PDB file of C-alpha atoms in Angstrom:
ATOM      1  CA  MET G   1      17.708 -27.549 -38.092  1.00  0.00           C
ATOM      2  CA  THR G   2      14.811 -28.087 -40.612  1.00  0.00           C
ATOM      3  CA  PRO G   3      14.375 -26.931 -43.951  1.00  0.00           C
ATOM      4  CA  GLU G   4      11.944 -24.480 -42.874  1.00  0.00           C
ATOM      5  CA  ASN G   5      14.239 -23.286 -39.865  1.00  0.00           C
ATOM      6  CA  LEU G   6      17.053 -22.896 -42.258  1.00  0.00           C
ATOM      7  CA  SER G   7      15.041 -20.909 -44.742  1.00  0.00           C
ATOM      8  CA  GLU G   8      13.844 -18.560 -41.768  1.00  0.00           C
ATOM      9  CA  LEU G   9      17.578 -18.320 -40.726  1.00  0.00           C
ATOM     10  CA  ALA G  10      18.628 -17.659 -44.423  1.00  0.00           C
ATOM     11  CA  ASN G  11      16.521 -15.128 -44.633  1.00  0.00           C
ATOM     12  CA  LYS G  12      17.719 -13.358 -41.621  1.00  0.00           C
ATOM     13  CA  ILE G  13      21.135 -13.825 -42.917  1.00  0.00           C
ATOM     14  CA  ARG G  14      19.729 -11.779 -46.354  1.00  0.00           C
ATOM     15  CA  ARG G  15      18.687  -8.944 -44.391  1.00  0.00           C
ATOM     16  CA  ARG G  16      21.895  -8.482 -42.044  1.00  0.00           C
ATOM     17  CA  ASP G  17      23.851  -8.653 -45.116  1.00  0.00           C
ATOM     18  CA  LEU G  18      21.284  -6.212 -47.037  1.00  0.00           C
ATOM     19  CA  GLN G  19      21.776  -3.597 -44.183  1.00  0.00           C
ATOM     20  CA  ALA G  20      25.466  -3.868 -43.867  1.00  0.00           C
ATOM     21  CA  VAL G  21      25.979  -3.159 -47.861  1.00  0.00           C
ATOM     22  CA  PHE G  22      23.771  -0.128 -47.451  1.00  0.00           C
ATOM     23  CA  GLU G  23      25.753   1.046 -44.446  1.00  0.00           C
ATOM     24  CA  ALA G  24      29.176   0.481 -45.926  1.00  0.00           C
ATOM     25  CA  GLY G  25      28.160   1.956 -49.240  1.00  0.00           C
ATOM     26  CA  ALA G  26      29.949  -1.046 -51.317  1.00  0.00           C
ATOM     27  CA  GLY G  27      29.601  -4.735 -51.583  1.00  0.00           C
ATOM     28  CA  HIS G  28      28.573  -7.342 -54.001  1.00  0.00           C
ATOM     29  CA  ILE G  29      24.854  -8.058 -53.101  1.00  0.00           C
ATOM     30  CA  GLY G  30      23.726  -9.797 -55.866  1.00  0.00           C
ATOM     31  CA  GLY G  31      25.972 -12.735 -55.282  1.00  0.00           C
ATOM     32  CA  GLU G  32      25.756 -12.452 -51.766  1.00  0.00           C
ATOM     33  CA  MET G  33      21.654 -12.973 -52.053  1.00  0.00           C
ATOM     34  CA  SER G  34      21.897 -16.262 -54.579  1.00  0.00           C
ATOM     35  CA  VAL G  35      24.831 -17.788 -52.312  1.00  0.00           C
ATOM     36  CA  THR G  36      23.314 -17.163 -48.930  1.00  0.00           C
ATOM     37  CA  ASP G  37      20.847 -20.474 -48.849  1.00  0.00           C
ATOM     38  CA  LEU G  38      23.780 -22.926 -49.789  1.00  0.00           C
ATOM     39  CA  LEU G  39      25.831 -21.274 -46.969  1.00  0.00           C
ATOM     40  CA  THR G  40      23.356 -21.428 -44.403  1.00  0.00           C
ATOM     41  CA  ALA G  41      22.652 -25.017 -45.187  1.00  0.00           C
ATOM     42  CA  LEU G  42      26.375 -25.773 -44.993  1.00  0.00           C
ATOM     43  CA  TYR G  43      27.237 -24.209 -41.648  1.00  0.00           C
ATOM     44  CA  PHE G  44      23.816 -25.005 -39.825  1.00  0.00           C
ATOM     45  CA  LYS G  45      23.170 -28.537 -41.072  1.00  0.00           C
ATOM     46  CA  ILE G  46      25.791 -30.061 -43.055  1.00  0.00           C
ATOM     47  CA  MET G  47      29.298 -29.203 -42.100  1.00  0.00           C
ATOM     48  CA  GLN G  48      31.245 -30.579 -38.781  1.00  0.00           C
ATOM     49  CA  VAL G  49      32.692 -27.304 -37.498  1.00  0.00           C
ATOM     50  CA  GLU G  50      33.700 -25.807 -33.860  1.00  0.00           C
ATOM     51  CA  PRO G  51      33.297 -21.897 -33.434  1.00  0.00           C
ATOM     52  CA  GLN G  52      35.279 -21.999 -30.220  1.00  0.00           C
ATOM     53  CA  ASN G  53      37.808 -24.169 -31.868  1.00  0.00           C
ATOM     54  CA  PRO G  54      38.024 -23.101 -35.561  1.00  0.00           C
ATOM     55  CA  SER G  55      41.092 -24.685 -35.937  1.00  0.00           C
ATOM     56  CA  ALA G  56      40.104 -28.300 -34.896  1.00  0.00           C
ATOM     57  CA  PRO G  57      41.995 -30.564 -37.170  1.00  0.00           C
ATOM     58  CA  LEU G  58      39.050 -32.896 -37.872  1.00  0.00           C
ATOM     59  CA  ARG G  59      36.959 -30.137 -38.913  1.00  0.00           C
ATOM     60  CA  ASP G  60      34.992 -29.647 -42.270  1.00  0.00           C
ATOM     61  CA  ARG G  61      36.348 -26.961 -44.620  1.00  0.00           C
ATOM     62  CA  LEU G  62      34.534 -24.804 -46.838  1.00  0.00           C
ATOM     63  CA  VAL G  63      36.597 -22.726 -49.548  1.00  0.00           C
ATOM     64  CA  LEU G  64      34.423 -19.355 -50.515  1.00  0.00           C
ATOM     65  CA  SER G  65      36.212 -19.138 -54.057  1.00  0.00           C
ATOM     66  CA  LYS G  66      33.853 -16.498 -55.066  1.00  0.00           C
ATOM     67  CA  GLY G  67      35.468 -14.274 -52.558  1.00  0.00           C
ATOM     68  CA  HIS G  68      33.615 -11.252 -53.379  1.00  0.00           C
ATOM     69  CA  THR G  69      30.624 -12.376 -51.453  1.00  0.00           C
ATOM     70  CA  ALA G  70      32.812 -12.468 -48.220  1.00  0.00           C
ATOM     71  CA  LEU G  71      30.102 -10.389 -46.413  1.00  0.00           C
ATOM     72  CA  ALA G  72      27.653 -13.307 -46.540  1.00  0.00           C
ATOM     73  CA  LEU G  73      29.900 -15.781 -45.219  1.00  0.00           C
ATOM     74  CA  TYR G  74      31.128 -13.343 -42.400  1.00  0.00           C
ATOM     75  CA  VAL G  75      27.514 -12.764 -41.658  1.00  0.00           C
ATOM     76  CA  VAL G  76      26.903 -16.782 -41.409  1.00  0.00           C
ATOM     77  CA  LEU G  77      30.056 -17.043 -39.611  1.00  0.00           C
ATOM     78  CA  ALA G  78      28.767 -14.422 -36.979  1.00  0.00           C
ATOM     79  CA  GLU G  79      25.267 -16.373 -36.605  1.00  0.00           C
ATOM     80  CA  LYS G  80      27.252 -19.691 -36.154  1.00  0.00           C
ATOM     81  CA  GLY G  81      29.234 -18.109 -33.251  1.00  0.00           C
ATOM     82  CA  PHE G  82      32.656 -17.699 -35.111  1.00  0.00           C
ATOM     83  CA  ILE G  83      32.965 -13.869 -34.923  1.00  0.00           C
ATOM     84  CA  PRO G  84      30.535 -11.397 -32.696  1.00  0.00           C
ATOM     85  CA  THR G  85      27.533 -10.483 -34.569  1.00  0.00           C
ATOM     86  CA  GLU G  86      27.918  -6.733 -33.584  1.00  0.00           C
ATOM     87  CA  GLU G  87      31.301  -6.663 -35.389  1.00  0.00           C
ATOM     88  CA  ILE G  88      28.924  -7.074 -38.831  1.00  0.00           C
ATOM     89  CA  SER G  89      28.700  -3.434 -38.240  1.00  0.00           C
ATOM     90  CA  THR G  90      32.538  -2.793 -39.008  1.00  0.00           C
ATOM     91  CA  PHE G  91      32.319  -4.218 -42.818  1.00  0.00           C
ATOM     92  CA  LEU G  92      34.726  -2.312 -44.688  1.00  0.00           C
ATOM     93  CA  GLN G  93      35.312   0.122 -42.159  1.00  0.00           C
ATOM     94  CA  HIS G  94      38.897   1.105 -41.520  1.00  0.00           C
ATOM     95  CA  ASN G  95      41.134  -1.375 -39.538  1.00  0.00           C
ATOM     96  CA  SER G  96      38.296  -3.676 -39.830  1.00  0.00           C
ATOM     97  CA  ARG G  97      39.284  -7.152 -40.374  1.00  0.00           C
ATOM     98  CA  LEU G  98      36.051  -7.858 -42.362  1.00  0.00           C
ATOM     99  CA  ASN G  99      37.548  -6.748 -45.614  1.00  0.00           C
ATOM    100  CA  GLY G 100      35.670  -7.024 -48.925  1.00  0.00           C
ATOM    101  CA  HIS G 101      37.287 -10.717 -49.617  1.00  0.00           C
ATOM    102  CA  PRO G 102      38.025 -12.946 -46.599  1.00  0.00           C
ATOM    103  CA  ASN G 103      41.319 -13.273 -45.049  1.00  0.00           C
ATOM    104  CA  ARG G 104      42.030 -16.360 -43.148  1.00  0.00           C
ATOM    105  CA  MET G 105      44.692 -14.759 -41.027  1.00  0.00           C
ATOM    106  CA  LYS G 106      42.317 -12.144 -39.424  1.00  0.00           C
ATOM    107  CA  VAL G 107      38.542 -13.876 -39.350  1.00  0.00           C
ATOM    108  CA  PRO G 108      38.222 -17.053 -37.352  1.00  0.00           C
ATOM    109  CA  GLY G 109      36.489 -19.867 -39.323  1.00  0.00           C
ATOM    110  CA  VAL G 110      37.966 -18.481 -42.900  1.00  0.00           C
ATOM    111  CA  GLU G 111      39.807 -21.425 -44.553  1.00  0.00           C
ATOM    112  CA  THR G 112      41.881 -19.613 -47.068  1.00  0.00           C
ATOM    113  CA  ASN G 113      42.218 -16.450 -48.516  1.00  0.00           C
ATOM    114  CA  THR G 114      40.160 -15.942 -51.909  1.00  0.00           C
ATOM    115  CA  GLY G 115      39.171 -12.912 -54.266  1.00  0.00           C
ATOM    116  CA  PRO G 116      41.201 -13.812 -57.571  1.00  0.00           C
ATOM    117  CA  LEU G 117      38.604 -16.417 -59.118  1.00  0.00           C
ATOM    118  CA  GLY G 118      39.955 -19.547 -59.839  1.00  0.00           C
ATOM    119  CA  HIS G 119      41.923 -20.140 -57.090  1.00  0.00           C
ATOM    120  CA  GLY G 120      39.677 -21.920 -54.572  1.00  0.00           C
ATOM    121  CA  LEU G 121      39.006 -25.270 -56.371  1.00  0.00           C
ATOM    122  CA  PRO G 122      42.649 -26.059 -56.531  1.00  0.00           C
ATOM    123  CA  VAL G 123      42.873 -25.217 -52.921  1.00  0.00           C
ATOM    124  CA  GLY G 124      39.973 -27.160 -52.072  1.00  0.00           C
ATOM    125  CA  VAL G 125      41.546 -30.059 -54.224  1.00  0.00           C
ATOM    126  CA  GLY G 126      44.829 -30.239 -51.830  1.00  0.00           C
ATOM    127  CA  MET G 127      42.592 -29.987 -48.740  1.00  0.00           C
ATOM    128  CA  ALA G 128      40.742 -33.092 -50.017  1.00  0.00           C
ATOM    129  CA  LYS G 129      44.013 -34.792 -51.026  1.00  0.00           C
ATOM    130  CA  ALA G 130      45.800 -34.282 -47.466  1.00  0.00           C
ATOM    131  CA  ALA G 131      42.526 -35.894 -45.724  1.00  0.00           C
ATOM    132  CA  GLN G 132      42.587 -38.908 -48.407  1.00  0.00           C
ATOM    133  CA  LEU G 133      46.495 -39.055 -47.617  1.00  0.00           C
ATOM    134  CA  ASN G 134      45.986 -39.170 -43.507  1.00  0.00           C
ATOM    135  CA  GLY G 135      42.986 -41.556 -44.135  1.00  0.00           C
ATOM    136  CA  GLU G 136      40.761 -39.252 -42.479  1.00  0.00           C
ATOM    137  CA  SER G 137      36.845 -38.460 -42.910  1.00  0.00           C
ATOM    138  CA  TRP G 138      36.454 -34.913 -42.934  1.00  0.00           C
ATOM    139  CA  ARG G 139      34.975 -33.100 -46.015  1.00  0.00           C
ATOM    140  CA  THR G 140      35.959 -30.551 -48.506  1.00  0.00           C
ATOM    141  CA  PHE G 141      33.400 -27.938 -49.855  1.00  0.00           C
ATOM    142  CA  VAL G 142      33.967 -25.470 -52.260  1.00  0.00           C
ATOM    143  CA  ILE G 143      31.876 -22.534 -53.710  1.00  0.00           C
ATOM    144  CA  THR G 144      32.547 -21.279 -57.219  1.00  0.00           C
ATOM    145  CA  GLY G 145      30.418 -18.953 -59.262  1.00  0.00           C
ATOM    146  CA  ASP G 146      29.587 -19.984 -62.447  1.00  0.00           C
ATOM    147  CA  GLY G 147      31.412 -17.105 -64.371  1.00  0.00           C
ATOM    148  CA  GLU G 148      34.676 -18.372 -62.441  1.00  0.00           C
ATOM    149  CA  MET G 149      34.192 -21.752 -64.138  1.00  0.00           C
ATOM    150  CA  GLN G 150      35.688 -19.759 -67.384  1.00  0.00           C
ATOM    151  CA  GLU G 151      38.937 -20.183 -65.440  1.00  0.00           C
ATOM    152  CA  GLY G 152      41.291 -22.888 -66.818  1.00  0.00           C
ATOM    153  CA  SER G 153      42.652 -23.387 -63.095  1.00  0.00           C
ATOM    154  CA  ASN G 154      39.550 -24.755 -62.042  1.00  0.00           C
ATOM    155  CA  TRP G 155      39.626 -27.706 -65.182  1.00  0.00           C
ATOM    156  CA  GLU G 156      43.167 -28.756 -64.110  1.00  0.00           C
ATOM    157  CA  ALA G 157      41.814 -28.993 -60.636  1.00  0.00           C
ATOM    158  CA  ILE G 158      38.657 -30.919 -61.796  1.00  0.00           C
ATOM    159  CA  MET G 159      41.169 -33.285 -63.808  1.00  0.00           C
ATOM    160  CA  ALA G 160      43.375 -33.862 -60.617  1.00  0.00           C
ATOM    161  CA  ALA G 161      40.345 -34.578 -58.266  1.00  0.00           C
ATOM    162  CA  ALA G 162      38.960 -37.349 -60.553  1.00  0.00           C
ATOM    163  CA  GLN G 163      42.371 -38.772 -60.873  1.00  0.00           C
ATOM    164  CA  PHE G 164      42.603 -38.844 -57.334  1.00  0.00           C
ATOM    165  CA  LYS G 165      39.477 -40.222 -56.574  1.00  0.00           C
ATOM    166  CA  LEU G 166      38.546 -37.811 -54.130  1.00  0.00           C
ATOM    167  CA  ASP G 167      35.203 -38.617 -53.024  1.00  0.00           C
ATOM    168  CA  ASN G 168      35.638 -36.300 -49.665  1.00  0.00           C
ATOM    169  CA  LEU G 169      35.386 -33.170 -51.973  1.00  0.00           C
ATOM    170  CA  THR G 170      32.382 -31.610 -53.327  1.00  0.00           C
ATOM    171  CA  LEU G 171      32.197 -28.623 -55.685  1.00  0.00           C
ATOM    172  CA  ILE G 172      29.213 -26.256 -55.421  1.00  0.00           C
ATOM    173  CA  ILE G 173      28.680 -23.910 -58.360  1.00  0.00           C
ATOM    174  CA  ASP G 174      26.325 -21.126 -57.835  1.00  0.00           C
ATOM    175  CA  HIS G 175      24.635 -21.025 -61.133  1.00  0.00           C
ATOM    176  CA  ASN G 176      23.031 -17.613 -61.648  1.00  0.00           C
ATOM    177  CA  ARG G 177      24.002 -17.292 -64.938  1.00  0.00           C
ATOM    178  CA  LEU G 178      25.354 -13.725 -64.747  1.00  0.00           C
ATOM    179  CA  GLN G 179      28.677 -12.387 -63.916  1.00  0.00           C
ATOM    180  CA  GLN G 180      30.129  -8.552 -63.424  1.00  0.00           C
ATOM    181  CA  GLY G 181      28.887  -6.519 -66.319  1.00  0.00           C
ATOM    182  CA  ALA G 182      27.345  -9.321 -68.205  1.00  0.00           C
ATOM    183  CA  ARG G 183      25.521 -12.631 -68.469  1.00  0.00           C
ATOM    184  CA  LEU G 184      27.323 -16.090 -68.927  1.00  0.00           C
ATOM    185  CA  ALA G 185      25.843 -16.381 -72.155  1.00  0.00           C
ATOM    186  CA  GLU G 186      27.141 -13.609 -73.639  1.00  0.00           C
ATOM    187  CA  THR G 187      30.587 -14.059 -72.331  1.00  0.00           C
ATOM    188  CA  ASN G 188      32.203 -17.574 -72.328  1.00  0.00           C
ATOM    189  CA  ASN G 189      29.077 -19.533 -71.879  1.00  0.00           C
ATOM    190  CA  LEU G 190      29.965 -23.286 -70.037  1.00  0.00           C
ATOM    191  CA  ALA G 191      26.181 -24.052 -69.713  1.00  0.00           C
ATOM    192  CA  PRO G 192      25.093 -26.591 -69.459  1.00  0.00           C
ATOM    193  CA  LEU G 193      27.745 -27.314 -66.783  1.00  0.00           C
ATOM    194  CA  ALA G 194      26.690 -30.847 -65.984  1.00  0.00           C
ATOM    195  CA  PRO G 195      27.902 -32.848 -68.608  1.00  0.00           C
ATOM    196  CA  LYS G 196      31.028 -31.262 -68.970  1.00  0.00           C
ATOM    197  CA  LEU G 197      32.080 -32.380 -65.198  1.00  0.00           C
ATOM    198  CA  GLU G 198      30.361 -35.648 -65.692  1.00  0.00           C
ATOM    199  CA  ALA G 199      32.676 -36.383 -68.597  1.00  0.00           C
ATOM    200  CA  PHE G 200      35.577 -35.535 -66.392  1.00  0.00           C
ATOM    201  CA  GLY G 201      34.613 -38.248 -64.037  1.00  0.00           C
ATOM    202  CA  TRP G 202      32.742 -36.457 -61.284  1.00  0.00           C
ATOM    203  CA  ALA G 203      29.376 -37.161 -60.012  1.00  0.00           C
ATOM    204  CA  VAL G 204      26.923 -34.329 -60.545  1.00  0.00           C
ATOM    205  CA  GLN G 205      23.735 -33.350 -59.447  1.00  0.00           C
ATOM    206  CA  GLU G 206      21.549 -30.432 -60.256  1.00  0.00           C
ATOM    207  CA  ILE G 207      19.634 -28.619 -57.808  1.00  0.00           C
ATOM    208  CA  ASP G 208      17.296 -25.426 -57.166  1.00  0.00           C
ATOM    209  CA  GLY G 209      19.901 -23.607 -55.171  1.00  0.00           C
ATOM    210  CA  HIS G 210      17.106 -21.927 -53.183  1.00  0.00           C
ATOM    211  CA  ASP G 211      15.249 -25.071 -52.084  1.00  0.00           C
ATOM    212  CA  MET G 212      16.605 -26.155 -48.482  1.00  0.00           C
ATOM    213  CA  ASP G 213      15.035 -29.677 -49.015  1.00  0.00           C
ATOM    214  CA  GLN G 214      17.307 -30.153 -52.338  1.00  0.00           C
ATOM    215  CA  ILE G 215      20.550 -28.301 -50.966  1.00  0.00           C
ATOM    216  CA  CYS G 216      20.401 -30.612 -47.900  1.00  0.00           C
ATOM    217  CA  THR G 217      19.861 -33.943 -49.396  1.00  0.00           C
ATOM    218  CA  ALA G 218      22.594 -33.101 -52.320  1.00  0.00           C
ATOM    219  CA  LEU G 219      25.125 -31.971 -49.586  1.00  0.00           C
ATOM    220  CA  SER G 220      24.522 -35.097 -47.419  1.00  0.00           C
ATOM    221  CA  ALA G 221      27.316 -37.677 -46.851  1.00  0.00           C
ATOM    222  CA  GLU G 222      24.519 -40.269 -48.051  1.00  0.00           C
ATOM    223  CA  SER G 223      24.835 -38.869 -51.508  1.00  0.00           C
ATOM    224  CA  ILE G 224      28.637 -39.215 -51.973  1.00  0.00           C
ATOM    225  CA  THR G 225      29.369 -41.952 -54.818  1.00  0.00           C
ATOM    226  CA  HIS G 226      32.358 -43.704 -53.827  1.00  0.00           C
ATOM    227  CA  GLY G 227      35.660 -42.953 -55.774  1.00  0.00           C
ATOM    228  CA  LYS G 228      34.103 -39.856 -57.561  1.00  0.00           C
ATOM    229  CA  PRO G 229      34.274 -36.196 -56.143  1.00  0.00           C
ATOM    230  CA  LYS G 230      30.983 -34.605 -56.310  1.00  0.00           C
ATOM    231  CA  CYS G 231      29.552 -31.371 -58.120  1.00  0.00           C
ATOM    232  CA  ILE G 232      26.228 -29.577 -57.319  1.00  0.00           C
ATOM    233  CA  VAL G 233      25.262 -27.302 -60.024  1.00  0.00           C
ATOM    234  CA  ALA G 234      22.813 -24.830 -57.654  1.00  0.00           C
ATOM    235  CA  HIS G 235      20.501 -22.996 -59.778  1.00  0.00           C
ATOM    236  CA  THR G 236      20.186 -19.752 -58.253  1.00  0.00           C
ATOM    237  CA  ASN G 237      19.086 -16.023 -59.045  1.00  0.00           C
ATOM    238  CA  LYS G 238      21.408 -13.131 -58.196  1.00  0.00           C
ATOM    239  CA  GLY G 239      19.656 -10.818 -55.931  1.00  0.00           C
ATOM    240  CA  HIS G 240      17.351 -13.654 -54.913  1.00  0.00           C
ATOM    241  CA  GLY G 241      14.510 -12.454 -52.430  1.00  0.00           C
ATOM    242  CA  ILE G 242      14.460  -8.715 -53.780  1.00  0.00           C
ATOM    243  CA  SER G 243      12.334  -7.920 -56.956  1.00  0.00           C
ATOM    244  CA  PHE G 244      14.301  -5.269 -58.539  1.00  0.00           C
ATOM    245  CA  MET G 245      17.838  -7.076 -58.041  1.00  0.00           C
ATOM    246  CA  SER G 246      16.629 -10.692 -59.099  1.00  0.00           C
ATOM    247  CA  ASP G 247      18.344 -11.759 -62.353  1.00  0.00           C
ATOM    248  CA  ASN G 248      19.666  -8.024 -62.945  1.00  0.00           C
ATOM    249  CA  VAL G 249      23.386  -7.899 -63.974  1.00  0.00           C
ATOM    250  CA  ALA G 250      23.295  -4.336 -62.763  1.00  0.00           C
ATOM    251  CA  TRP G 251      23.327  -5.564 -58.965  1.00  0.00           C
ATOM    252  CA  HIS G 252      26.722  -7.351 -59.126  1.00  0.00           C
ATOM    253  CA  HIS G 253      27.987  -4.741 -56.828  1.00  0.00           C
ATOM    254  CA  LYS G 254      25.958  -1.950 -56.832  1.00  0.00           C
ATOM    255  CA  VAL G 255      24.386  -0.127 -53.645  1.00  0.00           C
ATOM    256  CA  PRO G 256      20.967   0.842 -52.984  1.00  0.00           C
ATOM    257  CA  ASN G 257      19.960   4.141 -51.986  1.00  0.00           C
ATOM    258  CA  GLU G 258      17.438   4.450 -49.273  1.00  0.00           C
ATOM    259  CA  GLU G 259      14.108   4.388 -51.194  1.00  0.00           C
ATOM    260  CA  GLN G 260      15.649   0.800 -52.659  1.00  0.00           C
ATOM    261  CA  TYR G 261      17.062  -0.161 -49.403  1.00  0.00           C
ATOM    262  CA  LYS G 262      13.625   0.348 -47.582  1.00  0.00           C
ATOM    263  CA  GLN G 263      11.971  -1.611 -50.745  1.00  0.00           C
ATOM    264  CA  ALA G 264      14.426  -4.356 -50.281  1.00  0.00           C
ATOM    265  CA  MET G 265      14.250  -4.848 -46.637  1.00  0.00           C
ATOM    266  CA  ALA G 266      10.265  -4.898 -46.591  1.00  0.00           C
ATOM    267  CA  GLU G 267      10.356  -7.331 -49.350  1.00  0.00           C
ATOM    268  CA  LEU G 268      12.723  -9.636 -47.405  1.00  0.00           C
ATOM    269  CA  GLU G 269      10.662  -9.319 -44.322  1.00  0.00           C
ATOM    270  CA  GLY G 270       7.519  -9.847 -45.891  1.00  0.00           C
ATOM    271  CA  ALA G 271       8.795 -13.194 -47.512  1.00  0.00           C
ATOM    272  CA  MET G 272       8.624 -14.847 -44.122  1.00  0.00           C
ATOM    273  CA  ALA G 273       5.581 -13.435 -42.891  1.00  0.00           C
TER     274      ALA G 273
END
């Protein structure tokens, strides 16, 4: 798919995500809007996965460590063919397998349960190490939030990945500058992130996390540095694509009312007109 095709698909995924949040009356729409371009590029351009065989041994793995944005992942998995597209309408309903955080025992394509922040990268390091030990070429990708990088477990994993020279591991930090209830700068400001990862022995690249050309180039196998794990600091906007949500801390898990929903949907539809 071309970058233009991927952007169109990401916009479609945002619209379906917005509809599902509105209908369910719950969700984490701000972070879902910021991570959608990254997920779209991974599943429709970069990763080698088989929707009809989600446990294929040589598949690439994605760990969505910021598990509260599970709905964005569900919509992407549905578009890719892992689950029926109509199942998105069951999000958060009684007995639905589409919970507020992803569950690998219930949803095909989910690699590990996430939600408690700081767990996904350590798991990803273990996955990448397993591939290295077995001499296999599949890749592991982990997406974290920037607020999540305040968790000490991430930095232990960062040290381990550098020590093991896991160049089959890519960490993507969704750097939208906001976390639940506050700005990153107001809590425990880790920015700038890139020099910190570099100091731990990682190859680091900073990109516009909404520019498909930059995303695909940074994620490509050709961008790997031999012997070094890679970190992509993706500069994004929480609530991206929706004027009143963009860069607004209130929309971490706020739900739009009917008027806001109609405005947001109109803005997303107009973006690709």
